[in-house]
DNA sequence: AACCTTTGGTTTGAATAATGAACCGCACAC
DNA sequence: GTGTGCGGTTCATTATTCAAACCAAAGGTT
């Protein structure tokens, strides 16, 4: 791994729960040398990628990201497009919808949309990193990724987020088969309690799966009728997203689902 | 300059007008070796900081910035706070308002707000880099920066954006004196034609000036009455911004303006 | 007050990575 | 077919990283 990758990996440790990180903590997290981490952080700070919080010594993300995110969105209005699709999907299903995309070997939330139809809803965090093994989005992506990536993900320790989380790699591999067969991933309370979610994959121009569109409903509200609506709408939205972002599904996926009327998969 | 700084400086060349940059172009822009630039870009790409556009070989900013900008905004809701202040300032003045902040040695637009009061208005670009010498915001920041930075900025070639642009360093130094005396920077048609702008400085917790709040009106609409309103409101908004973002003005600035009723400066 | 631990930051030669000039294959223009 | 510019690659030289110390300061405990 090169110097730049090391420096950039530092940034990956910031999260919603870890907005400020000290030098020592960072050395522990990265496993790099303290002197190196210090130099990297100093260099990042010189360029505005991190900054030291007022009084103390801890580092946090710098202001350049506001500018660079603006420019990224100007070049590729991914988030804006995702928002439109999700808003429609939320309206159609009456539930919370979200889209997640692969960033390196992490899956994070790109955008989400709430429905005003019900008083209760599943709530989302912006830019949250979600697990592969215990979310419908994660399973949807894994099911359409190459086996090398799948084995790499499943080889790592799989967090038991809730009592309902499935953490046995063998069982998960079986689930992926189902996902490929139906075109839809489903998960109940694996990531957050009382959340029943469905997801469908989104592909890029090289026909690689790099994200998923999902609908998340409270378990209590999941009925046969709602489930039917979601299973009809999620693949439609995912395909629309794929098209909007300039990608298209691989032949294997396309022939199975896309040629059907309304793109609805067999239940 | 270290490896990381070189890599990060590459990102600085992307802009609204330059969303995609090829390898050769990048080597020319940076002055670095082509092999080095290639390696840096490859490493940036591995981490999602740049990506290669579908068919060709040109690079553009990657998707990680959406995530990191979200996290930055979660840690320091600068943009959100700025938006609130600007919305009020636009309502009070009936004109377009914006805030710009220093990023390294560049001044870029952080946020802006339009007023619905008039059919015509000055329009803004998101994340635009603006010049120091031909904008009121730039002059406001320079006027409250240390002389080393001012001489560095004025030593570089000063672009003549419009026929009205002032590009003589001596004249600009004189303008800065006026800005310090009045607490407000003013510029007519220096950056864009037919735009009359006023700006006031924003300070951080170390009492360093790192940005400015500005009101930009069409030249044709600038009356004595409007000018009086703007010169009353801009410093007020700038001070509010300073406070909101956890900073405070240096003693020299504070004693001159802040102790006055309504924080309005002497005309 | 004395002691211990942890923090951010700095210094050292041996190991490891980055650098720069030349080079390759390719497309396109003439 | 020859010249030019492109993205990408090679390899000896050169700069950076590593590990293991160290320092000063802050906070906690006794």
PDB file of C-alpha atoms in Angstrom, chain B residues 71-237:
ATOM      1  CA  UNK B  71     -19.573  13.618   7.811  1.00  0.00           C
ATOM      2  CA  UNK B  72     -17.878  16.985   7.811  1.00  0.00           C
ATOM      3  CA  UNK B  73     -21.224  18.700   7.881  1.00  0.00           C
ATOM      4  CA  UNK B  74     -22.334  16.408  10.719  1.00  0.00           C
ATOM      5  CA  UNK B  75     -19.248  17.376  12.720  1.00  0.00           C
ATOM      6  CA  UNK B  76     -19.299  21.078  11.817  1.00  0.00           C
ATOM      7  CA  UNK B  77     -22.599  22.210  10.362  1.00  0.00           C
ATOM      8  CA  UNK B  78     -20.959  25.211   8.799  1.00  0.00           C
ATOM      9  CA  UNK B  79     -22.895  25.214   5.584  1.00  0.00           C
ATOM     10  CA  UNK B  80     -26.214  24.758   7.310  1.00  0.00           C
ATOM     11  CA  UNK B  81     -25.527  27.629   9.703  1.00  0.00           C
ATOM     12  CA  UNK B  82     -24.270  29.825   6.914  1.00  0.00           C
ATOM     13  CA  UNK B  83     -27.419  29.127   4.962  1.00  0.00           C
ATOM     14  CA  UNK B  84     -29.615  30.360   7.787  1.00  0.00           C
ATOM     15  CA  UNK B  85     -27.690  33.586   8.211  1.00  0.00           C
ATOM     16  CA  UNK B  86     -27.630  34.185   4.460  1.00  0.00           C
ATOM     17  CA  UNK B  87     -31.340  33.529   4.092  1.00  0.00           C
ATOM     18  CA  UNK B  88     -32.050  36.212   6.677  1.00  0.00           C
ATOM     19  CA  UNK B  89     -29.571  38.593   5.077  1.00  0.00           C
ATOM     20  CA  UNK B  90     -31.150  38.090   1.672  1.00  0.00           C
ATOM     21  CA  UNK B  91     -34.567  38.763   3.129  1.00  0.00           C
ATOM     22  CA  UNK B  92     -33.328  41.933   4.855  1.00  0.00           C
ATOM     23  CA  UNK B  93     -31.574  43.337   1.791  1.00  0.00           C
ATOM     24  CA  UNK B  94     -33.662  41.909  -1.040  1.00  0.00           C
ATOM     25  CA  UNK B  95     -30.476  40.870  -2.814  1.00  0.00           C
ATOM     26  CA  UNK B  96     -28.306  37.820  -3.438  1.00  0.00           C
ATOM     27  CA  UNK B  97     -26.008  36.991  -0.525  1.00  0.00           C
ATOM     28  CA  UNK B  98     -23.154  34.551  -0.223  1.00  0.00           C
ATOM     29  CA  UNK B  99     -20.441  33.392   2.083  1.00  0.00           C
ATOM     30  CA  UNK B 100     -16.942  32.446   0.996  1.00  0.00           C
ATOM     31  CA  UNK B 101     -14.232  30.761   3.027  1.00  0.00           C
ATOM     32  CA  UNK B 102     -10.490  30.338   2.733  1.00  0.00           C
ATOM     33  CA  UNK B 103      -9.344  26.895   1.691  1.00  0.00           C
ATOM     34  CA  UNK B 104      -5.592  26.927   1.616  1.00  0.00           C
ATOM     35  CA  UNK B 105      -4.820  30.031  -0.416  1.00  0.00           C
ATOM     36  CA  UNK B 106      -8.079  29.993  -2.323  1.00  0.00           C
ATOM     37  CA  UNK B 107     -11.345  31.645  -1.512  1.00  0.00           C
ATOM     38  CA  UNK B 108     -14.397  29.567  -2.381  1.00  0.00           C
ATOM     39  CA  UNK B 109     -18.112  29.935  -2.131  1.00  0.00           C
ATOM     40  CA  UNK B 110     -19.543  27.952   0.774  1.00  0.00           C
ATOM     41  CA  UNK B 111     -23.202  28.878   0.458  1.00  0.00           C
ATOM     42  CA  UNK B 112     -25.461  31.489  -1.045  1.00  0.00           C
ATOM     43  CA  UNK B 113     -29.040  32.681  -0.899  1.00  0.00           C
ATOM     44  CA  UNK B 114     -31.308  34.457  -3.330  1.00  0.00           C
ATOM     45  CA  UNK B 115     -34.033  36.934  -2.517  1.00  0.00           C
ATOM     46  CA  UNK B 116     -37.399  36.581  -4.186  1.00  0.00           C
ATOM     47  CA  UNK B 117     -38.004  40.302  -3.941  1.00  0.00           C
ATOM     48  CA  UNK B 118     -36.877  41.189  -7.450  1.00  0.00           C
ATOM     49  CA  UNK B 119     -37.184  39.551 -10.823  1.00  0.00           C
ATOM     50  CA  UNK B 120     -33.513  40.091 -11.603  1.00  0.00           C
ATOM     51  CA  UNK B 121     -30.746  39.025  -9.288  1.00  0.00           C
ATOM     52  CA  UNK B 122     -27.074  38.224  -9.202  1.00  0.00           C
ATOM     53  CA  UNK B 123     -26.686  34.461  -9.647  1.00  0.00           C
ATOM     54  CA  UNK B 124     -24.059  32.338  -7.968  1.00  0.00           C
ATOM     55  CA  UNK B 125     -22.233  29.102  -8.657  1.00  0.00           C
ATOM     56  CA  UNK B 126     -21.762  26.488  -5.989  1.00  0.00           C
ATOM     57  CA  UNK B 127     -18.184  25.935  -4.820  1.00  0.00           C
ATOM     58  CA  UNK B 128     -16.796  28.567  -7.168  1.00  0.00           C
ATOM     59  CA  UNK B 129     -13.289  29.858  -6.556  1.00  0.00           C
ATOM     60  CA  UNK B 130     -13.241  33.661  -6.496  1.00  0.00           C
ATOM     61  CA  UNK B 131     -10.373  36.092  -6.764  1.00  0.00           C
ATOM     62  CA  UNK B 132      -9.043  38.167  -3.881  1.00  0.00           C
ATOM     63  CA  UNK B 133      -8.308  41.345  -5.754  1.00  0.00           C
ATOM     64  CA  UNK B 134     -11.552  41.881  -7.642  1.00  0.00           C
ATOM     65  CA  UNK B 135     -14.286  40.881  -5.225  1.00  0.00           C
ATOM     66  CA  UNK B 136     -15.552  42.526  -2.093  1.00  0.00           C
ATOM     67  CA  UNK B 137     -15.253  39.219  -0.231  1.00  0.00           C
ATOM     68  CA  UNK B 138     -11.642  38.859  -1.299  1.00  0.00           C
ATOM     69  CA  UNK B 139     -10.800  42.393  -0.215  1.00  0.00           C
ATOM     70  CA  UNK B 140     -12.562  41.873   3.115  1.00  0.00           C
ATOM     71  CA  UNK B 141     -10.474  38.775   3.804  1.00  0.00           C
ATOM     72  CA  UNK B 142      -7.207  40.346   2.642  1.00  0.00           C
ATOM     73  CA  UNK B 143      -7.823  43.431   4.745  1.00  0.00           C
ATOM     74  CA  UNK B 144      -7.837  41.287   7.876  1.00  0.00           C
ATOM     75  CA  UNK B 145      -5.096  38.821   6.933  1.00  0.00           C
ATOM     76  CA  UNK B 146      -1.438  39.125   7.912  1.00  0.00           C
ATOM     77  CA  UNK B 147       0.786  41.051   5.537  1.00  0.00           C
ATOM     78  CA  UNK B 148       2.757  37.950   4.514  1.00  0.00           C
ATOM     79  CA  UNK B 149      -0.372  36.430   3.039  1.00  0.00           C
ATOM     80  CA  UNK B 150      -1.409  39.708   1.416  1.00  0.00           C
ATOM     81  CA  UNK B 151       1.953  40.178  -0.287  1.00  0.00           C
ATOM     82  CA  UNK B 152       1.916  36.541  -1.428  1.00  0.00           C
ATOM     83  CA  UNK B 153      -1.516  37.017  -3.011  1.00  0.00           C
ATOM     84  CA  UNK B 154      -0.673  40.340  -4.611  1.00  0.00           C
ATOM     85  CA  UNK B 155       2.669  39.050  -5.896  1.00  0.00           C
ATOM     86  CA  UNK B 156       0.893  36.625  -8.211  1.00  0.00           C
ATOM     87  CA  UNK B 157      -0.473  37.818 -11.550  1.00  0.00           C
ATOM     88  CA  UNK B 158      -3.838  39.461 -10.934  1.00  0.00           C
ATOM     89  CA  UNK B 159      -6.429  38.546 -13.503  1.00  0.00           C
ATOM     90  CA  UNK B 160      -8.338  41.343 -15.217  1.00  0.00           C
ATOM     91  CA  UNK B 161     -11.781  39.734 -15.094  1.00  0.00           C
ATOM     92  CA  UNK B 162     -13.624  42.820 -16.375  1.00  0.00           C
ATOM     93  CA  UNK B 163     -12.645  46.252 -17.666  1.00  0.00           C
ATOM     94  CA  UNK B 164     -13.401  47.565 -14.185  1.00  0.00           C
ATOM     95  CA  UNK B 165     -11.041  45.119 -12.404  1.00  0.00           C
ATOM     96  CA  UNK B 166      -8.333  46.773 -10.362  1.00  0.00           C
ATOM     97  CA  UNK B 167      -5.081  44.866 -10.845  1.00  0.00           C
ATOM     98  CA  UNK B 168      -2.487  47.304  -9.506  1.00  0.00           C
ATOM     99  CA  UNK B 169      -1.160  45.949  -6.155  1.00  0.00           C
ATOM    100  CA  UNK B 170      -0.468  49.480  -4.911  1.00  0.00           C
ATOM    101  CA  UNK B 171      -4.035  50.575  -5.515  1.00  0.00           C
ATOM    102  CA  UNK B 172      -5.344  47.430  -3.863  1.00  0.00           C
ATOM    103  CA  UNK B 173      -3.231  48.011  -0.759  1.00  0.00           C
ATOM    104  CA  UNK B 174      -4.876  51.428  -0.543  1.00  0.00           C
ATOM    105  CA  UNK B 175      -8.306  49.834  -0.821  1.00  0.00           C
ATOM    106  CA  UNK B 176      -7.463  47.492   2.030  1.00  0.00           C
ATOM    107  CA  UNK B 177      -6.795  50.517   4.228  1.00  0.00           C
ATOM    108  CA  UNK B 178     -10.291  51.779   3.483  1.00  0.00           C
ATOM    109  CA  UNK B 179     -11.741  48.358   4.204  1.00  0.00           C
ATOM    110  CA  UNK B 180     -10.038  48.249   7.601  1.00  0.00           C
ATOM    111  CA  UNK B 181     -11.256  51.750   8.388  1.00  0.00           C
ATOM    112  CA  UNK B 182     -14.889  51.108   7.513  1.00  0.00           C
ATOM    113  CA  UNK B 183     -15.105  47.397   8.334  1.00  0.00           C
ATOM    114  CA  UNK B 184     -16.769  46.840   4.961  1.00  0.00           C
ATOM    115  CA  UNK B 185     -15.321  46.010   1.569  1.00  0.00           C
ATOM    116  CA  UNK B 186     -17.007  47.295  -1.545  1.00  0.00           C
ATOM    117  CA  UNK B 187     -16.512  46.408  -5.175  1.00  0.00           C
ATOM    118  CA  UNK B 188     -18.235  47.422  -8.373  1.00  0.00           C
ATOM    119  CA  UNK B 189     -18.075  45.149 -11.433  1.00  0.00           C
ATOM    120  CA  UNK B 190     -14.630  43.817 -10.605  1.00  0.00           C
ATOM    121  CA  UNK B 191     -15.467  40.126 -10.891  1.00  0.00           C
ATOM    122  CA  UNK B 192     -18.658  40.076 -12.938  1.00  0.00           C
ATOM    123  CA  UNK B 193     -20.039  42.960 -14.939  1.00  0.00           C
ATOM    124  CA  UNK B 194     -22.875  44.959 -13.436  1.00  0.00           C
ATOM    125  CA  UNK B 195     -22.473  43.527  -9.955  1.00  0.00           C
ATOM    126  CA  UNK B 196     -22.080  45.828  -6.974  1.00  0.00           C
ATOM    127  CA  UNK B 197     -21.028  43.928  -3.861  1.00  0.00           C
ATOM    128  CA  UNK B 198     -20.365  44.633  -0.189  1.00  0.00           C
ATOM    129  CA  UNK B 199     -18.612  42.234   2.182  1.00  0.00           C
ATOM    130  CA  UNK B 200     -17.604  41.919   5.827  1.00  0.00           C
ATOM    131  CA  UNK B 201     -15.070  39.524   7.378  1.00  0.00           C
ATOM    132  CA  UNK B 202     -15.714  36.370   9.407  1.00  0.00           C
ATOM    133  CA  UNK B 203     -13.212  35.223  12.048  1.00  0.00           C
ATOM    134  CA  UNK B 204     -12.379  31.869  13.624  1.00  0.00           C
ATOM    135  CA  UNK B 205     -11.657  30.934  17.232  1.00  0.00           C
ATOM    136  CA  UNK B 206      -8.032  32.077  16.821  1.00  0.00           C
ATOM    137  CA  UNK B 207      -9.306  35.461  15.640  1.00  0.00           C
ATOM    138  CA  UNK B 208      -7.984  34.830  12.159  1.00  0.00           C
ATOM    139  CA  UNK B 209     -10.104  35.961   9.257  1.00  0.00           C
ATOM    140  CA  UNK B 210     -11.054  32.953   7.164  1.00  0.00           C
ATOM    141  CA  UNK B 211     -14.037  34.097   5.183  1.00  0.00           C
ATOM    142  CA  UNK B 212     -16.516  36.808   4.364  1.00  0.00           C
ATOM    143  CA  UNK B 213     -20.224  37.422   4.066  1.00  0.00           C
ATOM    144  CA  UNK B 214     -21.282  39.440   1.034  1.00  0.00           C
ATOM    145  CA  UNK B 215     -24.306  41.001  -0.606  1.00  0.00           C
ATOM    146  CA  UNK B 216     -24.272  41.257  -4.397  1.00  0.00           C
ATOM    147  CA  UNK B 217     -26.734  43.543  -6.165  1.00  0.00           C
ATOM    148  CA  UNK B 218     -27.137  44.581  -9.791  1.00  0.00           C
ATOM    149  CA  UNK B 219     -25.392  47.894 -10.348  1.00  0.00           C
ATOM    150  CA  UNK B 220     -28.595  49.403 -11.712  1.00  0.00           C
ATOM    151  CA  UNK B 221     -30.423  48.763  -8.452  1.00  0.00           C
ATOM    152  CA  UNK B 222     -27.812  50.255  -6.147  1.00  0.00           C
ATOM    153  CA  UNK B 223     -29.302  53.355  -4.509  1.00  0.00           C
ATOM    154  CA  UNK B 224     -28.249  55.329  -1.457  1.00  0.00           C
ATOM    155  CA  UNK B 225     -31.078  53.725   0.472  1.00  0.00           C
ATOM    156  CA  UNK B 226     -30.104  50.186  -0.530  1.00  0.00           C
ATOM    157  CA  UNK B 227     -26.469  50.918   0.160  1.00  0.00           C
ATOM    158  CA  UNK B 228     -27.347  52.118   3.659  1.00  0.00           C
ATOM    159  CA  UNK B 229     -29.348  48.976   4.359  1.00  0.00           C
ATOM    160  CA  UNK B 230     -26.569  46.732   3.097  1.00  0.00           C
ATOM    161  CA  UNK B 231     -23.868  48.523   5.050  1.00  0.00           C
ATOM    162  CA  UNK B 232     -25.932  48.085   8.186  1.00  0.00           C
ATOM    163  CA  UNK B 233     -26.853  44.455   7.599  1.00  0.00           C
ATOM    164  CA  UNK B 234     -23.671  42.923   6.193  1.00  0.00           C
ATOM    165  CA  UNK B 235     -21.476  43.510   9.257  1.00  0.00           C
ATOM    166  CA  UNK B 236     -24.282  42.305  11.483  1.00  0.00           C
ATOM    167  CA  UNK B 237     -24.595  39.071   9.498  1.00  0.00           C
TER     168      UNK B 237
END
